[in-house]
Amino acid sequence: ELIIGVNVSIAVVQQYIIPSVVNSLMPFAKMELGLASERLLKLALPNHLLWLIAFYLFFHSCLNTLGELLQFADRDFYHDWWNAVNIAKFWSTWNLPVHRWCVRHLYKPLLHAGCTKTTGMLIVFFTSAFFHEYLISVPLRVFKIWAFLGMMVQAPLFPFTRFVEKNIGPRMGNICVWISLILGQPLAVMMYYHDFVVEHFGPDLIQSYGQIVTFNTSSQIIR
């Protein structure tokens, strides 16, 4: 599973994600909304496929293998998040180790300290948003807040998706969850790639990194 999954991931990145991300740079930089939206939709499918493969490899293959080696019996790493009818249900089922840690060490102590449930939820998401941004900004050496904002946007999606579930139906609530997953991540990828190029190579070379033909030879242009 790991060998096949890793090779499929590499193929998806090389054949579909890199060309889509590179070709999205110029429309995104020039704010050509129509073309940028088309690039976003083109990137959404391979990006989400990569995310699903990574989820399976880590939460199912790696963690279960680790549990087998350590003889850890309680291998409850995720539930059926794909059936989540609202964002709250998704976040409580897709990454159970982190979810349970946050509930035990952040959310419940905040409630015991007198915070409301809403305040506790916002503090938990603020903490998660900080670490998401930290894990992206430090390796890229680009301090932006796109991952942070992406996590904080989840908070207002809680009541919105619950409203959709209650008034339109669980199926539409599930569709809203999937839309947020499929479109949110590629949008963040496009923004970080744009800011990475501008930050490290300057706006003068943005054209070179915005076309797949010159992308592979851009290191020569820098020298």
CSV table of C-alpha atoms in Angstrom, one decimal:
chain,number,residue,atom,x,y,z
A,1,GLU,CA,0.0,0.0,0.0
A,2,LEU,CA,2.7,2.5,1.0
A,3,ILE,CA,4.8,1.8,-2.1
A,4,ILE,CA,1.9,2.0,-4.5
A,5,GLY,CA,0.4,5.0,-2.7
A,6,VAL,CA,3.7,7.0,-2.7
A,7,ASN,CA,4.3,6.3,-6.4
A,8,VAL,CA,0.7,7.3,-7.3
A,9,SER,CA,1.1,10.5,-5.3
A,10,ILE,CA,4.4,11.4,-7.1
A,11,ALA,CA,2.7,10.8,-10.4
A,12,VAL,CA,-0.3,13.0,-9.5
A,13,VAL,CA,2.0,15.8,-8.4
A,14,GLN,CA,4.3,15.7,-11.5
A,15,GLN,CA,1.7,15.1,-14.1
A,16,TYR,CA,-1.3,17.2,-12.9
A,17,ILE,CA,-0.6,19.4,-9.8
A,18,ILE,CA,2.7,21.1,-10.9
A,19,PRO,CA,1.4,22.1,-14.4
A,20,SER,CA,-1.9,23.4,-12.9
A,21,VAL,CA,-0.2,25.4,-10.2
A,22,VAL,CA,2.4,26.9,-12.5
A,23,ASN,CA,-0.2,27.8,-15.1
A,24,SER,CA,-2.4,29.5,-12.4
A,25,LEU,CA,0.3,31.9,-11.4
A,26,MET,CA,-0.2,34.6,-14.1
A,27,PRO,CA,-4.0,34.7,-14.0
A,28,PHE,CA,-3.8,34.8,-10.2
A,29,ALA,CA,-1.2,37.6,-10.3
A,30,LYS,CA,-3.2,39.7,-12.8
A,31,MET,CA,-6.4,38.9,-11.0
A,32,GLU,CA,-8.1,37.5,-14.1
A,33,LEU,CA,-11.0,36.0,-12.1
A,34,GLY,CA,-12.4,34.0,-15.0
A,35,LEU,CA,-9.1,32.3,-15.9
A,36,ALA,CA,-8.0,32.0,-12.3
A,37,SER,CA,-11.3,30.2,-11.4
A,38,GLU,CA,-10.8,27.8,-14.3
A,39,ARG,CA,-7.3,27.1,-13.1
A,40,LEU,CA,-8.7,26.6,-9.5
A,41,LEU,CA,-11.2,24.0,-10.8
A,42,LYS,CA,-8.6,22.3,-12.9
A,43,LEU,CA,-6.3,22.0,-9.8
A,44,ALA,CA,-9.1,21.0,-7.4
A,45,LEU,CA,-9.5,17.4,-8.7
A,46,PRO,CA,-5.8,16.2,-8.6
A,47,ASN,CA,-5.2,18.1,-5.4
A,48,HIS,CA,-8.1,16.4,-3.7
A,49,LEU,CA,-7.0,13.1,-5.0
A,50,LEU,CA,-3.6,13.6,-3.5
A,51,TRP,CA,-5.2,14.6,-0.2
A,52,LEU,CA,-7.3,11.5,-0.1
A,53,ILE,CA,-4.3,9.3,-0.9
A,54,ALA,CA,-2.2,11.0,1.8
A,55,PHE,CA,-5.1,10.6,4.3
A,56,TYR,CA,-5.3,6.8,3.5
A,57,LEU,CA,-1.5,6.3,3.7
A,58,PHE,CA,-1.1,8.1,7.0
A,59,PHE,CA,-4.3,7.4,9.0
A,60,HIS,CA,-4.9,3.9,7.7
A,61,SER,CA,-1.6,2.4,6.5
A,62,CYS,CA,1.0,4.1,8.7
A,63,LEU,CA,-0.9,4.4,11.9
A,64,ASN,CA,-2.3,0.9,11.8
A,65,THR,CA,1.2,-0.4,11.0
A,66,LEU,CA,2.6,1.5,13.9
A,67,GLY,CA,-0.2,0.2,16.1
A,68,GLU,CA,0.6,-3.4,15.0
A,69,LEU,CA,4.3,-2.9,15.9
A,70,LEU,CA,3.6,-1.4,19.3
A,71,GLN,CA,0.7,-3.8,19.9
A,72,PHE,CA,-1.7,-0.9,20.4
A,73,ALA,CA,-5.2,-2.3,20.4
A,74,ASP,CA,-7.3,0.9,20.3
A,75,ARG,CA,-6.7,1.8,16.6
A,76,ASP,CA,-9.5,4.3,16.3
A,77,PHE,CA,-7.9,7.0,14.1
A,78,TYR,CA,-10.8,8.2,12.1
A,79,HIS,CA,-14.5,7.7,11.6
A,80,ASP,CA,-16.7,8.1,8.5
A,81,TRP,CA,-15.9,11.8,7.9
A,82,TRP,CA,-16.9,11.5,4.3
A,83,ASN,CA,-20.5,11.2,5.4
A,84,ALA,CA,-20.3,14.3,7.6
A,85,VAL,CA,-23.5,16.5,7.2
A,86,ASN,CA,-21.8,19.6,8.7
A,87,ILE,CA,-18.4,21.0,9.3
A,88,ALA,CA,-18.6,20.2,13.1
A,89,LYS,CA,-19.2,16.5,12.3
A,90,PHE,CA,-16.3,16.5,9.9
A,91,TRP,CA,-13.7,18.0,12.3
A,92,SER,CA,-14.8,15.5,15.0
A,93,THR,CA,-14.4,12.4,12.8
A,94,TRP,CA,-11.6,12.8,10.3
A,95,ASN,CA,-8.5,13.2,12.7
A,96,LEU,CA,-9.5,11.6,16.0
A,97,PRO,CA,-6.0,11.7,17.7
A,98,VAL,CA,-5.8,15.4,17.3
A,99,HIS,CA,-9.5,16.0,17.9
A,100,ARG,CA,-9.3,14.1,21.2
A,101,TRP,CA,-6.2,15.9,22.3
A,102,CYS,CA,-7.8,19.2,21.6
A,103,VAL,CA,-10.9,18.3,23.5
A,104,ARG,CA,-9.0,16.9,26.5
A,105,HIS,CA,-6.3,19.5,26.8
A,106,LEU,CA,-7.9,22.7,25.4
A,107,TYR,CA,-11.7,22.6,25.0
A,108,LYS,CA,-12.7,21.0,28.3
A,109,PRO,CA,-10.2,23.0,30.5
A,110,LEU,CA,-11.6,26.2,28.8
A,111,LEU,CA,-15.1,25.2,29.7
A,112,HIS,CA,-14.1,24.4,33.3
A,113,ALA,CA,-12.4,27.9,33.4
A,114,GLY,CA,-15.7,29.5,32.6
A,115,CYS,CA,-15.5,30.0,28.9
A,116,THR,CA,-18.6,29.5,26.7
A,117,LYS,CA,-18.7,26.7,24.2
A,118,THR,CA,-18.4,29.2,21.4
A,119,THR,CA,-15.4,30.9,22.9
A,120,GLY,CA,-13.8,27.5,23.6
A,121,MET,CA,-14.3,26.4,20.0
A,122,LEU,CA,-12.8,29.7,18.7
A,123,ILE,CA,-9.7,29.3,20.9
A,124,VAL,CA,-9.3,25.7,19.7
A,125,PHE,CA,-9.5,26.7,16.1
A,126,PHE,CA,-7.2,29.7,16.7
A,127,THR,CA,-4.6,27.3,18.1
A,128,SER,CA,-5.0,24.9,15.2
A,129,ALA,CA,-4.8,27.7,12.7
A,130,PHE,CA,-1.6,29.0,14.3
A,131,PHE,CA,0.1,25.6,13.9
A,132,HIS,CA,-1.2,25.1,10.4
A,133,GLU,CA,0.3,28.4,9.4
A,134,TYR,CA,3.5,27.7,11.3
A,135,LEU,CA,4.0,24.3,9.5
A,136,ILE,CA,3.6,26.0,6.1
A,137,SER,CA,5.3,29.4,6.6
A,138,VAL,CA,8.5,28.2,8.2
A,139,PRO,CA,9.5,25.6,5.5
A,140,LEU,CA,8.5,28.0,2.7
A,141,ARG,CA,10.1,31.0,4.5
A,142,VAL,CA,7.0,33.0,3.6
A,143,PHE,CA,5.0,34.6,6.4
A,144,LYS,CA,1.5,34.8,5.1
A,145,ILE,CA,-1.8,34.1,6.8
A,146,TRP,CA,-3.7,32.0,4.2
A,147,ALA,CA,-3.6,28.7,6.2
A,148,PHE,CA,-4.5,30.6,9.3
A,149,LEU,CA,-7.5,32.3,7.7
A,150,GLY,CA,-8.5,29.0,6.0
A,151,MET,CA,-8.8,27.4,9.5
A,152,MET,CA,-10.5,30.4,11.1
A,153,VAL,CA,-13.1,30.4,8.3
A,154,GLN,CA,-14.2,27.0,9.5
A,155,ALA,CA,-15.7,28.6,12.6
A,156,PRO,CA,-18.5,30.5,10.7
A,157,LEU,CA,-19.0,27.4,8.6
A,158,PHE,CA,-20.2,25.6,11.7
A,159,PRO,CA,-23.5,27.4,12.0
A,160,PHE,CA,-23.9,27.8,8.2
A,161,THR,CA,-23.6,24.0,7.5
A,162,ARG,CA,-25.9,23.2,10.4
A,163,PHE,CA,-28.4,25.6,9.0
A,164,VAL,CA,-28.1,24.0,5.6
A,165,GLU,CA,-28.5,20.5,7.1
A,166,LYS,CA,-31.5,21.5,9.1
A,167,ASN,CA,-33.4,23.5,6.5
A,168,ILE,CA,-32.4,21.9,3.2
A,169,GLY,CA,-31.3,18.4,4.3
A,170,PRO,CA,-28.4,16.3,5.4
A,171,ARG,CA,-27.4,15.6,1.8
A,172,MET,CA,-26.9,19.3,1.0
A,173,GLY,CA,-25.0,19.7,4.2
A,174,ASN,CA,-22.6,16.9,3.1
A,175,ILE,CA,-22.2,18.6,-0.3
A,176,CYS,CA,-21.2,21.8,1.5
A,177,VAL,CA,-18.6,19.9,3.4
A,178,TRP,CA,-17.1,18.4,0.3
A,179,ILE,CA,-17.2,21.7,-1.6
A,180,SER,CA,-15.2,23.4,1.2
A,181,LEU,CA,-12.6,20.5,1.1
A,182,ILE,CA,-12.3,20.4,-2.7
A,183,LEU,CA,-12.0,24.2,-3.3
A,184,GLY,CA,-10.4,25.5,-0.2
A,185,GLN,CA,-7.1,23.6,-0.4
A,186,PRO,CA,-6.2,24.3,-4.1
A,187,LEU,CA,-7.0,28.0,-3.5
A,188,ALA,CA,-4.5,28.0,-0.7
A,189,VAL,CA,-1.9,26.2,-2.9
A,190,MET,CA,-2.3,28.9,-5.6
A,191,MET,CA,-1.9,31.8,-3.1
A,192,TYR,CA,1.2,30.3,-1.4
A,193,TYR,CA,2.9,29.6,-4.8
A,194,HIS,CA,2.2,33.1,-5.9
A,195,ASP,CA,3.6,34.6,-2.7
A,196,PHE,CA,6.6,32.2,-2.7
A,197,VAL,CA,7.6,33.3,-6.2
A,198,VAL,CA,7.2,37.0,-5.4
A,199,GLU,CA,8.9,36.8,-2.0
A,200,HIS,CA,12.0,34.8,-3.1
A,201,PHE,CA,12.5,35.6,-6.8
A,202,GLY,CA,10.8,39.0,-7.1
A,203,PRO,CA,7.9,40.2,-9.3
A,204,ASP,CA,10.2,40.6,-12.3
A,205,LEU,CA,10.6,36.8,-12.6
A,206,ILE,CA,6.9,36.0,-12.1
A,207,GLN,CA,6.4,35.5,-15.8
A,208,SER,CA,9.2,32.8,-15.9
A,209,TYR,CA,7.5,30.8,-13.1
A,210,GLY,CA,4.1,31.2,-14.6
A,211,GLN,CA,4.6,29.1,-17.7
A,212,ILE,CA,5.4,25.4,-17.6
A,213,VAL,CA,7.7,25.9,-20.6
A,214,THR,CA,10.1,28.1,-18.7
A,215,PHE,CA,9.4,26.8,-15.2
A,216,ASN,CA,12.1,24.0,-15.5
A,217,THR,CA,14.8,26.5,-16.7
A,218,SER,CA,13.9,29.3,-14.3
A,219,SER,CA,17.0,28.5,-12.1
A,220,GLN,CA,19.1,29.5,-15.0
A,221,ILE,CA,17.2,32.8,-15.3
A,222,ILE,CA,17.9,33.5,-11.6
A,223,ARG,CA,21.6,33.1,-12.1
